[in-house]
mmCIF file of C-alpha atoms in Angstrom:
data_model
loop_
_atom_site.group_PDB
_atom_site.id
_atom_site.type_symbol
_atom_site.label_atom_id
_atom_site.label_comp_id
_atom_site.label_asym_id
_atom_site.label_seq_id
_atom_site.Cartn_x
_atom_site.Cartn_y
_atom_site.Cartn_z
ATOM 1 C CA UNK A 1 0.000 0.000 0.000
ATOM 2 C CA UNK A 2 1.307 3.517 -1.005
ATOM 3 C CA UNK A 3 2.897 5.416 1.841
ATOM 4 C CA UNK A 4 0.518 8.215 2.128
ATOM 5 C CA UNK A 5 -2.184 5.427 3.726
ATOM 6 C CA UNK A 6 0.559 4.740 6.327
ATOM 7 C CA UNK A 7 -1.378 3.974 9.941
ATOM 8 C CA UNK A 8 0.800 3.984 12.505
ATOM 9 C CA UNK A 9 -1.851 2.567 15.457
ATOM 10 C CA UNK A 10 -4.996 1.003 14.804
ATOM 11 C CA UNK A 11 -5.823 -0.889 17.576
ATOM 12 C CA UNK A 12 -8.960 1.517 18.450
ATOM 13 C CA UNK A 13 -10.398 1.444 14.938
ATOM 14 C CA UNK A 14 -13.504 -0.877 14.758
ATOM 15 C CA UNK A 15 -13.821 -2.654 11.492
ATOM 16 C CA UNK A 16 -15.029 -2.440 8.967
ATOM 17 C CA UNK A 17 -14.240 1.427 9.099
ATOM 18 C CA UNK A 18 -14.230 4.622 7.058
ATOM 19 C CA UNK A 19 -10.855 6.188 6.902
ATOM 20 C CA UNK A 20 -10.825 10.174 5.775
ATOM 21 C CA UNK A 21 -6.965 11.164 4.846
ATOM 22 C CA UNK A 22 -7.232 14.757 5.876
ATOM 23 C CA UNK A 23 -4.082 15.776 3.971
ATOM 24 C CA UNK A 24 -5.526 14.357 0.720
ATOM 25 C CA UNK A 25 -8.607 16.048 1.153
ATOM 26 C CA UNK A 26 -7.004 18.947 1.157
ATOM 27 C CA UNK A 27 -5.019 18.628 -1.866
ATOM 28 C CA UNK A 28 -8.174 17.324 -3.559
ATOM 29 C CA UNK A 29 -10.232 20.739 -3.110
ATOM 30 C CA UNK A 30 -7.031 23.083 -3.725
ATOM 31 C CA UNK A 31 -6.379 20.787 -7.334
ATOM 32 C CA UNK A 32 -10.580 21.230 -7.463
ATOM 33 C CA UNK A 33 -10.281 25.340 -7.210
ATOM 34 C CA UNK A 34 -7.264 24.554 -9.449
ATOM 35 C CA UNK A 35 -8.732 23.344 -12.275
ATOM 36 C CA UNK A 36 -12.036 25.978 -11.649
ATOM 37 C CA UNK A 37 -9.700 28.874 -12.274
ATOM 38 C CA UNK A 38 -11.889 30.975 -9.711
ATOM 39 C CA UNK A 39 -13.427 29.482 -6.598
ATOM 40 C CA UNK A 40 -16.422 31.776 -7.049
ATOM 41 C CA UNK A 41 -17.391 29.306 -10.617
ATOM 42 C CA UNK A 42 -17.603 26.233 -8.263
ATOM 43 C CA UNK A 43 -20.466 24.682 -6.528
ATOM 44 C CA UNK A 44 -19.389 21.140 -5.471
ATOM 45 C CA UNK A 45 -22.136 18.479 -4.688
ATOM 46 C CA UNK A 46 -22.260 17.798 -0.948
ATOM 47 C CA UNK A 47 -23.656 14.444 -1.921
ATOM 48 C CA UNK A 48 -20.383 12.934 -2.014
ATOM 49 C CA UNK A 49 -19.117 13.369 1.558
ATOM 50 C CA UNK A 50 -21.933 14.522 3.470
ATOM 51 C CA UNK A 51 -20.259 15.712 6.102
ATOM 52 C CA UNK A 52 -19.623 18.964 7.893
ATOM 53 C CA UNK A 53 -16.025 19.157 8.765
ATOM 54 C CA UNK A 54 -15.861 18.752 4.510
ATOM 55 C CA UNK A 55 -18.428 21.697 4.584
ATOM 56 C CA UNK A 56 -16.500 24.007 6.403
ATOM 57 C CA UNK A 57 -13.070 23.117 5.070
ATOM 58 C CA UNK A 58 -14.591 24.137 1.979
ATOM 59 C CA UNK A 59 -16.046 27.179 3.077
ATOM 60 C CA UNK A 60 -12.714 27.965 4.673
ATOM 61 C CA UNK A 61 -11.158 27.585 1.068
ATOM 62 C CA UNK A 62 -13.951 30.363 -0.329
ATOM 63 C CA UNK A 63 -16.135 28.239 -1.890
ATOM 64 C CA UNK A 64 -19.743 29.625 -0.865
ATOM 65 C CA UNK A 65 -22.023 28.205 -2.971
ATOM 66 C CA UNK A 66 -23.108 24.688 -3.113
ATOM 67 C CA UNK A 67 -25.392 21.428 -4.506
ATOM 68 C CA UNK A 68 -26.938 18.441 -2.703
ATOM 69 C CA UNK A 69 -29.520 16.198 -3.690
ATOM 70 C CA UNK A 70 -31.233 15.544 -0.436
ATOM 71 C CA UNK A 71 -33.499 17.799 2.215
ATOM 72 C CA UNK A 72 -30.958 16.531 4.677
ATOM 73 C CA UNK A 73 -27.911 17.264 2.727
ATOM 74 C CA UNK A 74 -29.298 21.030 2.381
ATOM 75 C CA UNK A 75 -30.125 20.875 6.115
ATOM 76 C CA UNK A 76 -26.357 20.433 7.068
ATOM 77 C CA UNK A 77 -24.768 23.297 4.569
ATOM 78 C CA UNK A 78 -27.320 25.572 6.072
ATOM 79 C CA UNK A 79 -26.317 24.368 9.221
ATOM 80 C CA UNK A 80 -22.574 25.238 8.854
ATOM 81 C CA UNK A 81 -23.200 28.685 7.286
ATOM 82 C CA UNK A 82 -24.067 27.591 3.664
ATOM 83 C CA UNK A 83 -25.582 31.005 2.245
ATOM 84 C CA UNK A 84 -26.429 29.748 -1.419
ATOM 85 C CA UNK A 85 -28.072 25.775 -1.361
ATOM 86 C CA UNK A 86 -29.103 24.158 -4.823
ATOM 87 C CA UNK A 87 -30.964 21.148 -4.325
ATOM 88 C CA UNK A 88 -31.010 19.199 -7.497
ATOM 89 C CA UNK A 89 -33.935 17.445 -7.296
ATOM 90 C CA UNK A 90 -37.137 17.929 -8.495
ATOM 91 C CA UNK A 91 -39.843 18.260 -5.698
ATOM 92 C CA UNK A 92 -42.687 16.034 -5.511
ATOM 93 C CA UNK A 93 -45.094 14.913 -2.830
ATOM 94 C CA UNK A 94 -44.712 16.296 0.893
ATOM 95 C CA UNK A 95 -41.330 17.718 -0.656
ATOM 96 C CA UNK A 96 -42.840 20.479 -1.897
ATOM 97 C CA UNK A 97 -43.815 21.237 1.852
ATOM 98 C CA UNK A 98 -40.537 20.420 2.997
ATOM 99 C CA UNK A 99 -39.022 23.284 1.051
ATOM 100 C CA UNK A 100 -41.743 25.323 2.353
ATOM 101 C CA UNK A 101 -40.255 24.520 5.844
ATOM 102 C CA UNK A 102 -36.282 25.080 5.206
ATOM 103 C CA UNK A 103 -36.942 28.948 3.560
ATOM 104 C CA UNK A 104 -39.291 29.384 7.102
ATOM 105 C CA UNK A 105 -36.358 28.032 8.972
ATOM 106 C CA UNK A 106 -33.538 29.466 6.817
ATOM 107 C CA UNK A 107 -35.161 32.757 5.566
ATOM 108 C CA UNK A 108 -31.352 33.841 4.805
ATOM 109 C CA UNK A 109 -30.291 31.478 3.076
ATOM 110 C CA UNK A 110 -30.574 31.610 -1.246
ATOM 111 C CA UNK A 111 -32.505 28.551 -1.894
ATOM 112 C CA UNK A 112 -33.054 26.698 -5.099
ATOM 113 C CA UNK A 113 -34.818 23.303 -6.951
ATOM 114 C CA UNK A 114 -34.774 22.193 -9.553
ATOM 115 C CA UNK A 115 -38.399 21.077 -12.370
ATOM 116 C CA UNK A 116 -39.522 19.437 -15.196
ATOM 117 C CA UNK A 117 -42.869 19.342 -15.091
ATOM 118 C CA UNK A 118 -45.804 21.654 -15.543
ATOM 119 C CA UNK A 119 -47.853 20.019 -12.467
ATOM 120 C CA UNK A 120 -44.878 19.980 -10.317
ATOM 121 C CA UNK A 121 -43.970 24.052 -11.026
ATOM 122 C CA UNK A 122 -47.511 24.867 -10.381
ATOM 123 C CA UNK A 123 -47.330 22.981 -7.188
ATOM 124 C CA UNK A 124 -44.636 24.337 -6.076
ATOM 125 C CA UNK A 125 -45.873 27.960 -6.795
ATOM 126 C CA UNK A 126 -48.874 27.948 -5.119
ATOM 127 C CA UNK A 127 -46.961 26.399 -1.880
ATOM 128 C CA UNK A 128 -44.937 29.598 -1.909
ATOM 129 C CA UNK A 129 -47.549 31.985 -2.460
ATOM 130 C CA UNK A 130 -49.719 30.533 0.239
ATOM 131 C CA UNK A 131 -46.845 30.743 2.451
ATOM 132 C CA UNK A 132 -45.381 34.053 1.384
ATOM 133 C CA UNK A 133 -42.184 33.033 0.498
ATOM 134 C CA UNK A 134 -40.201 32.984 -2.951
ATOM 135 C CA UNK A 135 -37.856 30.094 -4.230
ATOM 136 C CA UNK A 136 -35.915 29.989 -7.382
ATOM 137 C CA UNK A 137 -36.305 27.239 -9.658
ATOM 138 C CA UNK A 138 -33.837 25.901 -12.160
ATOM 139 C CA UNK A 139 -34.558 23.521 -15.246
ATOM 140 C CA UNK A 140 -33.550 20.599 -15.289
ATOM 141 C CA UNK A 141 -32.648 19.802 -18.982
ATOM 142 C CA UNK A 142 -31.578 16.509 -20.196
ATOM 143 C CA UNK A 143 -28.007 16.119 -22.519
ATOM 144 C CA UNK A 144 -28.728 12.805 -23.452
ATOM 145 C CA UNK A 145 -28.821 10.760 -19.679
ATOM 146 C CA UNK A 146 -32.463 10.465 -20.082
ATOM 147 C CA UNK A 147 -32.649 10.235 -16.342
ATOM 148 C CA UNK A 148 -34.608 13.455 -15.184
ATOM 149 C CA UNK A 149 -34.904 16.864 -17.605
ATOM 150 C CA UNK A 150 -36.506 17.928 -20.578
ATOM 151 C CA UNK A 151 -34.747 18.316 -24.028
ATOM 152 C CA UNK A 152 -33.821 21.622 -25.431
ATOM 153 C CA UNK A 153 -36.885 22.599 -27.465
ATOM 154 C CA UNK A 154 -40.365 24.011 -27.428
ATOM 155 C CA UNK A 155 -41.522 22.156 -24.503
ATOM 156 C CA UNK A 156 -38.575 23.413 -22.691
ATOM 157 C CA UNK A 157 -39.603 26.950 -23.395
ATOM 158 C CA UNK A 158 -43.055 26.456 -22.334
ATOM 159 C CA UNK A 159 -41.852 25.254 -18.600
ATOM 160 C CA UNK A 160 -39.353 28.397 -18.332
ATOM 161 C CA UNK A 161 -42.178 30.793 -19.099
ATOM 162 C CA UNK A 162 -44.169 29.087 -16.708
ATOM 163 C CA UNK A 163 -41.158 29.645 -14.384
ATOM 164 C CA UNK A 164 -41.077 33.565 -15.278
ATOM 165 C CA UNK A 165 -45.024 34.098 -15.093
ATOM 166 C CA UNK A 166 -45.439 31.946 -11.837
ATOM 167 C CA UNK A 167 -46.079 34.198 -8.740
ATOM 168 C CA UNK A 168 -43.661 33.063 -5.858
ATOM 169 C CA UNK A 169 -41.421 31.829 -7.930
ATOM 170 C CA UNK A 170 -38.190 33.184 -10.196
ATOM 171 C CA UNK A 171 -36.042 31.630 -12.804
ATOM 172 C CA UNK A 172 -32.355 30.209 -11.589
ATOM 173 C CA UNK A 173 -31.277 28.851 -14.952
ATOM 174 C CA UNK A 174 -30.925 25.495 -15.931
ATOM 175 C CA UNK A 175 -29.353 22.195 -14.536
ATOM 176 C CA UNK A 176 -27.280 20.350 -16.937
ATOM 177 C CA UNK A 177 -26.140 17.043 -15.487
ATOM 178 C CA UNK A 178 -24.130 14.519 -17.693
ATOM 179 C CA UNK A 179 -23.453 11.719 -15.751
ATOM 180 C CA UNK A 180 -23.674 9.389 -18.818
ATOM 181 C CA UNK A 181 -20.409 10.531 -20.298
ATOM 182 C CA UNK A 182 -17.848 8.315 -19.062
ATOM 183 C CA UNK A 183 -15.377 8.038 -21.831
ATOM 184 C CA UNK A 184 -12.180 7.102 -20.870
ATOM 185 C CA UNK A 185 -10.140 9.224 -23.574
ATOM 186 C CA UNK A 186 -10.514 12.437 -22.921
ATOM 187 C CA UNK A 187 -11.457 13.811 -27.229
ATOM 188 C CA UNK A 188 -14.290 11.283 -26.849
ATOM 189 C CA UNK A 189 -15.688 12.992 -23.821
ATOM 190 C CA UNK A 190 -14.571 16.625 -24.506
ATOM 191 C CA UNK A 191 -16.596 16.215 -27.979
ATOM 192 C CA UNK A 192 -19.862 14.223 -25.899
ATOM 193 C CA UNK A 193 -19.646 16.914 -22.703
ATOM 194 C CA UNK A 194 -19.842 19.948 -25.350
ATOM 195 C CA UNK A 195 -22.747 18.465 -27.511
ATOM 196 C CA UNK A 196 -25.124 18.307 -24.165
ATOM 197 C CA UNK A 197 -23.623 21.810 -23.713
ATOM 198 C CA UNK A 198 -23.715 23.575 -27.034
ATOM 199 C CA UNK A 199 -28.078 22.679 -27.053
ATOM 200 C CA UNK A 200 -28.326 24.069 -23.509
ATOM 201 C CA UNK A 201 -26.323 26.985 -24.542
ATOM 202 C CA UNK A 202 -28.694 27.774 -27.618
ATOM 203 C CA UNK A 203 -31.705 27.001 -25.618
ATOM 204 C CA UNK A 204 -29.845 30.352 -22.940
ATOM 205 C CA UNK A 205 -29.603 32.719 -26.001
ATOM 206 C CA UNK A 206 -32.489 32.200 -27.136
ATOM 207 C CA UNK A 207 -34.656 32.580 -23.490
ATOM 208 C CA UNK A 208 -32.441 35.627 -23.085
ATOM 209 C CA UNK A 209 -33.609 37.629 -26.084
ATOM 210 C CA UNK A 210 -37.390 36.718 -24.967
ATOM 211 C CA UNK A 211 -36.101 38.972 -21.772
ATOM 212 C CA UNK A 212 -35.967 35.835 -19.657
ATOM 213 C CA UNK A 213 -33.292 35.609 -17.079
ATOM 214 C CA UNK A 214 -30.780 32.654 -17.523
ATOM 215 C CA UNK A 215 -28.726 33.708 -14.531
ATOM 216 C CA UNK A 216 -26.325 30.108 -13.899
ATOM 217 C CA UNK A 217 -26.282 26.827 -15.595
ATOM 218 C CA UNK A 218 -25.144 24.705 -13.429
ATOM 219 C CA UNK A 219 -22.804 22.239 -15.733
ATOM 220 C CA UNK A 220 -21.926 18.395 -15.325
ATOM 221 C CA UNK A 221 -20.520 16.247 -12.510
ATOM 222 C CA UNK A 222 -16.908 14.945 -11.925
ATOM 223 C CA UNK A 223 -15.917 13.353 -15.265
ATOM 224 C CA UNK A 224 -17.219 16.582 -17.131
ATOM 225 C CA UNK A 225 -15.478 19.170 -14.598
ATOM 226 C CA UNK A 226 -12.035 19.992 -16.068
ATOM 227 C CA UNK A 227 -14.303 20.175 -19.765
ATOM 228 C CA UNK A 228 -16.966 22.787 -18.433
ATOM 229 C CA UNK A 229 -13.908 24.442 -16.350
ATOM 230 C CA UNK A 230 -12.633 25.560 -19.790
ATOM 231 C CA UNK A 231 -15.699 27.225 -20.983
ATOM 232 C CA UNK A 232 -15.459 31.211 -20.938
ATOM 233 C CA UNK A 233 -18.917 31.859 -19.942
ATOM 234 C CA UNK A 234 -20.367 33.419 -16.875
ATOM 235 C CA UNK A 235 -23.324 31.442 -16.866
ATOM 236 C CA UNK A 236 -21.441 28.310 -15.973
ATOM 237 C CA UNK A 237 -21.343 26.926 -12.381
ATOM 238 C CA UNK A 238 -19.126 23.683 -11.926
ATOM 239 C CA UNK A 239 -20.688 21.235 -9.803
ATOM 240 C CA UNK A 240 -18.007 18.127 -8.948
ATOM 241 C CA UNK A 241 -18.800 15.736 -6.085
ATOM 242 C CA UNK A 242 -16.497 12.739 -6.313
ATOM 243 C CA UNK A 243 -13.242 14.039 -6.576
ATOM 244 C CA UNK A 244 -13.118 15.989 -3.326
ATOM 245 C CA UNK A 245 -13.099 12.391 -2.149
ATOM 246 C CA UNK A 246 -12.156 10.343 -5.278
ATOM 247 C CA UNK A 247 -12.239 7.161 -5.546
ATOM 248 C CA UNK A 248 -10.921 3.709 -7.598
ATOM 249 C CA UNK A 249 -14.228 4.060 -9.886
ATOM 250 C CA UNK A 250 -13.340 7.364 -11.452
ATOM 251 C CA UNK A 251 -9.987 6.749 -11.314
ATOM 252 C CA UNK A 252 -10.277 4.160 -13.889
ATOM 253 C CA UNK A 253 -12.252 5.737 -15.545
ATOM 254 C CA UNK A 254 -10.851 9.332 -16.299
ATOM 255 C CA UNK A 255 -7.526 8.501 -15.959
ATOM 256 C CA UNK A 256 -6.513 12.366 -17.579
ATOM 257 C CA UNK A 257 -7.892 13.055 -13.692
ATOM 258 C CA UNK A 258 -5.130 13.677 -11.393
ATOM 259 C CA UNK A 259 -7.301 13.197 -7.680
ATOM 260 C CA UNK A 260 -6.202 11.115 -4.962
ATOM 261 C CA UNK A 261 -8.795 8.812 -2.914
ATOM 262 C CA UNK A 262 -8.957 10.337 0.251
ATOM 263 C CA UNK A 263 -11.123 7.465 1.614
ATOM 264 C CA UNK A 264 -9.943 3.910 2.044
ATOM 265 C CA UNK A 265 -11.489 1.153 4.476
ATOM 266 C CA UNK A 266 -9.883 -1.016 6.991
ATOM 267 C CA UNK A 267 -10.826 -4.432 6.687
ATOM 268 C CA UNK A 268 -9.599 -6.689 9.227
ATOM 269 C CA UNK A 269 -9.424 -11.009 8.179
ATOM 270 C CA UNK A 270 -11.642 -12.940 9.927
ATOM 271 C CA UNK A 271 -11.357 -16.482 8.431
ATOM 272 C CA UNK A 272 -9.120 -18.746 6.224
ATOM 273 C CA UNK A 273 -11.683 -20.794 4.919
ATOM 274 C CA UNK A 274 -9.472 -22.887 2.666
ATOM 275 C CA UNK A 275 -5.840 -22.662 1.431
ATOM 276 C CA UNK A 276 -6.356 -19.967 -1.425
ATOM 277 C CA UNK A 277 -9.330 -17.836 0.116
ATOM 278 C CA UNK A 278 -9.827 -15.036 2.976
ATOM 279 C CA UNK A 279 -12.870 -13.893 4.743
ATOM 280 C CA UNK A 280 -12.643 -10.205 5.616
ATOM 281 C CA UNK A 281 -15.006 -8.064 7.980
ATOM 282 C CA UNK A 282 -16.285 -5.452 4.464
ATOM 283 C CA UNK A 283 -19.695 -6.309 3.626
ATOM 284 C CA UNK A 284 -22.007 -4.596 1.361
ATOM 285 C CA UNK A 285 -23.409 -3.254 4.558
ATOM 286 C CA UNK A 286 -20.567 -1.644 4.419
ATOM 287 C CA UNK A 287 -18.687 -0.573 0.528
ATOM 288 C CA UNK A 288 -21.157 0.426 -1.961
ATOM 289 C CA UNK A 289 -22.993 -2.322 -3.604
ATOM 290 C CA UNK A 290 -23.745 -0.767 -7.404
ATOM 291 C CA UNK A 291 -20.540 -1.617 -8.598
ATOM 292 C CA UNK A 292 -20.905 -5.299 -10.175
ATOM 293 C CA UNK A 293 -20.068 -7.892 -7.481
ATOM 294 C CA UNK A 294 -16.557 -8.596 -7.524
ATOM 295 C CA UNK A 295 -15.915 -5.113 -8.645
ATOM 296 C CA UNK A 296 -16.637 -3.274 -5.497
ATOM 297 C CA UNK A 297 -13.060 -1.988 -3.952
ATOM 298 C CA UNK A 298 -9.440 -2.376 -4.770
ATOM 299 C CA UNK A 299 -7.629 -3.731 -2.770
ATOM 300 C CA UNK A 300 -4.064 -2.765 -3.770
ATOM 301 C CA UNK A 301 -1.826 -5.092 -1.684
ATOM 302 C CA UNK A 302 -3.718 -7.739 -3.154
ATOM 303 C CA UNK A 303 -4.336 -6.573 -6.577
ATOM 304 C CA UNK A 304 -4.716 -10.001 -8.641
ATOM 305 C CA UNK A 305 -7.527 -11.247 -5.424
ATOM 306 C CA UNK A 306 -10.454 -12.323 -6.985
ATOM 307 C CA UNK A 307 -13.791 -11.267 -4.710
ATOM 308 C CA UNK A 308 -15.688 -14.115 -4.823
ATOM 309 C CA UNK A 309 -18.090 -13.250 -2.682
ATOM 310 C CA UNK A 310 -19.894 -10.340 -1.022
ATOM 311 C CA UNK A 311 -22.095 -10.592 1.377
ATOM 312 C CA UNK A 312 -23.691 -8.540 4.252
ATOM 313 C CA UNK A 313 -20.615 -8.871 6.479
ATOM 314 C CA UNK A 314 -18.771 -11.064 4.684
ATOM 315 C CA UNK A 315 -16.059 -10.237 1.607
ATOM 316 C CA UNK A 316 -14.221 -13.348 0.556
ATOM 317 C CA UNK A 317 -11.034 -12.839 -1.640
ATOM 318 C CA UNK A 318 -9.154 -16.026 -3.698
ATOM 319 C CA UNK A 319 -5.770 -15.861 -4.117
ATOM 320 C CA UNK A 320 -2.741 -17.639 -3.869
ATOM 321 C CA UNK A 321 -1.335 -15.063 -1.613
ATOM 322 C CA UNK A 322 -3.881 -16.627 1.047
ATOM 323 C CA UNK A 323 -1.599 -18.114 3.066
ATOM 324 C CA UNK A 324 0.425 -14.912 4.283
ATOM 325 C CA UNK A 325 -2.983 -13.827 6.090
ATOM 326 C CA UNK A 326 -4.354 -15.027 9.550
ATOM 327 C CA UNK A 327 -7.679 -13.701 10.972
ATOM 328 C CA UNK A 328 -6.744 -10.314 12.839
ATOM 329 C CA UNK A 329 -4.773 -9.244 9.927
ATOM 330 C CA UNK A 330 -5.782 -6.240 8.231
ATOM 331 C CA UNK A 331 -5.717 -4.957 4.526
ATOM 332 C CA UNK A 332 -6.867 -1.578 3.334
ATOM 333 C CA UNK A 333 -9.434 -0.765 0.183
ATOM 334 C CA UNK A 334 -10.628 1.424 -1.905
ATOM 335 C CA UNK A 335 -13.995 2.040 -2.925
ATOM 336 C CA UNK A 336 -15.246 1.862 -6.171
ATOM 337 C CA UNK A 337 -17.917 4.132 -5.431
ATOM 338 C CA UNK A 338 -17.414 6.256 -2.773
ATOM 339 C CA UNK A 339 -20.551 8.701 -2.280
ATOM 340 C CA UNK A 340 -22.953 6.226 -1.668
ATOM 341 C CA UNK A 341 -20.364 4.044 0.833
ATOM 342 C CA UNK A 342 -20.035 7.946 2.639
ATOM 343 C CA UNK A 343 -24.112 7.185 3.458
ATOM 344 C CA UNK A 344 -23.154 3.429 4.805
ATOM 345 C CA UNK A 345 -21.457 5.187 8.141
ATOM 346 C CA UNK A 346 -22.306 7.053 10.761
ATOM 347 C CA UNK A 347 -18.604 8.783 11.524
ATOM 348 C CA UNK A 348 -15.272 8.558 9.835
ATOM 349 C CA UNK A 349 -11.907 7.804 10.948
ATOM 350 C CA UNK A 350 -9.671 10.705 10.394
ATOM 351 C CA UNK A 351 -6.017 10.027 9.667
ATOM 352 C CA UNK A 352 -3.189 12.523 9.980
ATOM 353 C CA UNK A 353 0.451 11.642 10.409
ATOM 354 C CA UNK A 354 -0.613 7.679 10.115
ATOM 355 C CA UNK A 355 -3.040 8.445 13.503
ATOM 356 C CA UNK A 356 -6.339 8.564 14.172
ATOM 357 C CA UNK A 357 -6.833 12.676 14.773
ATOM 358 C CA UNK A 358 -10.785 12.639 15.152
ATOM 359 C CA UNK A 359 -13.750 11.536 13.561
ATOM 360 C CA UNK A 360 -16.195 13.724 11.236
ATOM 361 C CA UNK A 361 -19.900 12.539 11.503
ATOM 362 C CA UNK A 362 -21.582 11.569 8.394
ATOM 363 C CA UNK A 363 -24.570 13.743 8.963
ATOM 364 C CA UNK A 364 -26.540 13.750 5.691
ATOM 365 C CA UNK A 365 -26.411 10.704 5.374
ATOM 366 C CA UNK A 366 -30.145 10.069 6.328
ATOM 367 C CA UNK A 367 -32.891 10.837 4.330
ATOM 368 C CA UNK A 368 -34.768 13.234 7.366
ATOM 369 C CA UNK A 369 -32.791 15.563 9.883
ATOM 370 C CA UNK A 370 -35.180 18.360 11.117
ATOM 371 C CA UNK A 371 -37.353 19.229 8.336
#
């Protein structure tokens, strides 16, 4: 294992555990503001880490504005001083209530959603005209994921000017998430990034000379980051999440990405069930489960180990290297996906200098804090 995951004392760590280098977090935001150019163009997702000591290290480093994805996740950057909260979600259901309920709690605070739907903006803005208040709503448009978002074009239009005419509510821009571009070389995804772009970028001249404000789109995720970064507009607000953590997922996959993983796990053995195989402690209670099975973590002092299988509390590696392993023994991986292993823990270890230094609580990671 590299160096820089050096622990010195471990004896106090309860596997299978969450360990946060502190140091590489560091270096992670400053290459993050880096690559922005200006740390007033970024607005990281929150969704990654979820946590407020990451909050206010970031708010320490001047970055003011922010994303999440969850009421809870906008609960905890309002709740470290988060001035400017984008929730990109649309808002159905007792949601719409719920967002009724944070602008009552956090009157200060610049608060934003995103829409797609005709029903769902009209919902929305008679909640905030019954209750007085005044939210700004970004839309969502789709560059090709077909997840959530509406395609630049006439029906498009016809949801911003409901935006614009709606009482209690006023037009934010648009939300242009690309998660489906995951091409490893970096002309293949530079050419698929600024296709989703160029159509949203039409779609902003052309609401503009209607008179409609476009004030922010708010561009991509991780992979697309260093492609929006290089856009000279000042509509464009860069939204990365992983790579303030980073983790063996994107590293293989945008390899032009030069992040560290700040988060590894400690896995300790816990039986040699046969010559060539070890049972460790990291289940899928544990390590995010979306990866395939057997693709879950890396595991880099046992790179060639084939996970054979992953259950609840249970990971059981095959290799020949079996036999330099007895139960109590400990290994160190790293996620594959790391956001959604973030939400698997209540606190993480903290490492500085190879010790434990403290542990950060994973606060957002439930679905329901206050509101």
């Amino acid at each position: 294992m590299d160096s820089k995951y050096s622990l010195v004392e471990t004896s106090n760590i309860l596997s299978p555990a969450m360990l946060v280098y502190r140091d590489i977090v560091n270096r992670n935001l400053r290459k993050m503001i880096a690559i922005a150019g200006d740390v007033r163009r970024l607005r990281p997702h929150c969704k990654t880490h979820k946590m407020p000591a990451v909050t206010r290290i970031e708010l320490g480093l001047g970055i003011t504005k922010h994303k999440c994805a969850t009421f809870a996740e906008a609960e905890m950057l309002a709740d470290c001083g988060v001035m400017d909260i984008f929730l990109a979600y649309n808002l159905v259901g007792p949601n719409i209530q719920r967002a009724v309920k944070f602008l009552q709690k956090y009157p200060d605070v610049k608060f934003a959603v995103t829409a797609d739907d005709a029903v769902m903006i009209a919902s929305l803005s008679d909640a905030m005209t019954t209750a007085g208040k005044l939210i700004q709503v970004l839309l969502d448009i789709d560059p090709g994921l077909h997840r959530t978002g509406v395609l630049p074009g006439p029906q498009a239009a016809e949801l911003y000017q409901q935006i614009v005419d709606a009482p209690g509510l006023e037009p934010g821009g648009f939300h242009l998430y690309d998660g489906q571009n995951h091409q490893m070389n970096l002309a293949e995804r530079t050419a698929a990034v600024m296709s989703g772009w160029n159509g949203a970028a039409r779609l902003r001249d052309e609401f503009v000379r209607r008179g409609w404000a476009v004030p922010r789109i708010v561009c991509g995720g991780t992979g697309s980051f260093p492609i929006f970064a290089k856009l000279d507009d000042p509509a464009v607000e860069l939204a990365p999440g992983t790579c303030v953590f980073h983790d063996s997922g994107y590293g293989a996959s945008f390899p032009d990405m030069d992040f560290e993983p700040a988060v590894v796990m400690l896995t300790r053995v816990i039986s040699r069930p046969s010559a060539d195989r070890l049972t460790c402690d990291l289940g899928n209670k544990s390590v995010a489960s979306d990866p395939p099975k057997g693709q879950r973590v890396t595991i880099p002092d046992l790179p060639d180990a084939v996970q054979v299988l992953h259950n609840e509390e249970h990971l059981v590696l095959q290799t020949p290297l079996a036999d330099r392993y007895k139960p109590g023994d400990e290994l160190l991986a790293i996620p594959k996906h790391v956001c959604p292993t973030s939400a698997l823990h209540k606190q993480a270890y903290v490492i500085e200098g190879g010790r434990v230094v403290e542990m950060w609580d994973v606060t957002a990671r439930d679905r329901f804090l206050t509101i």
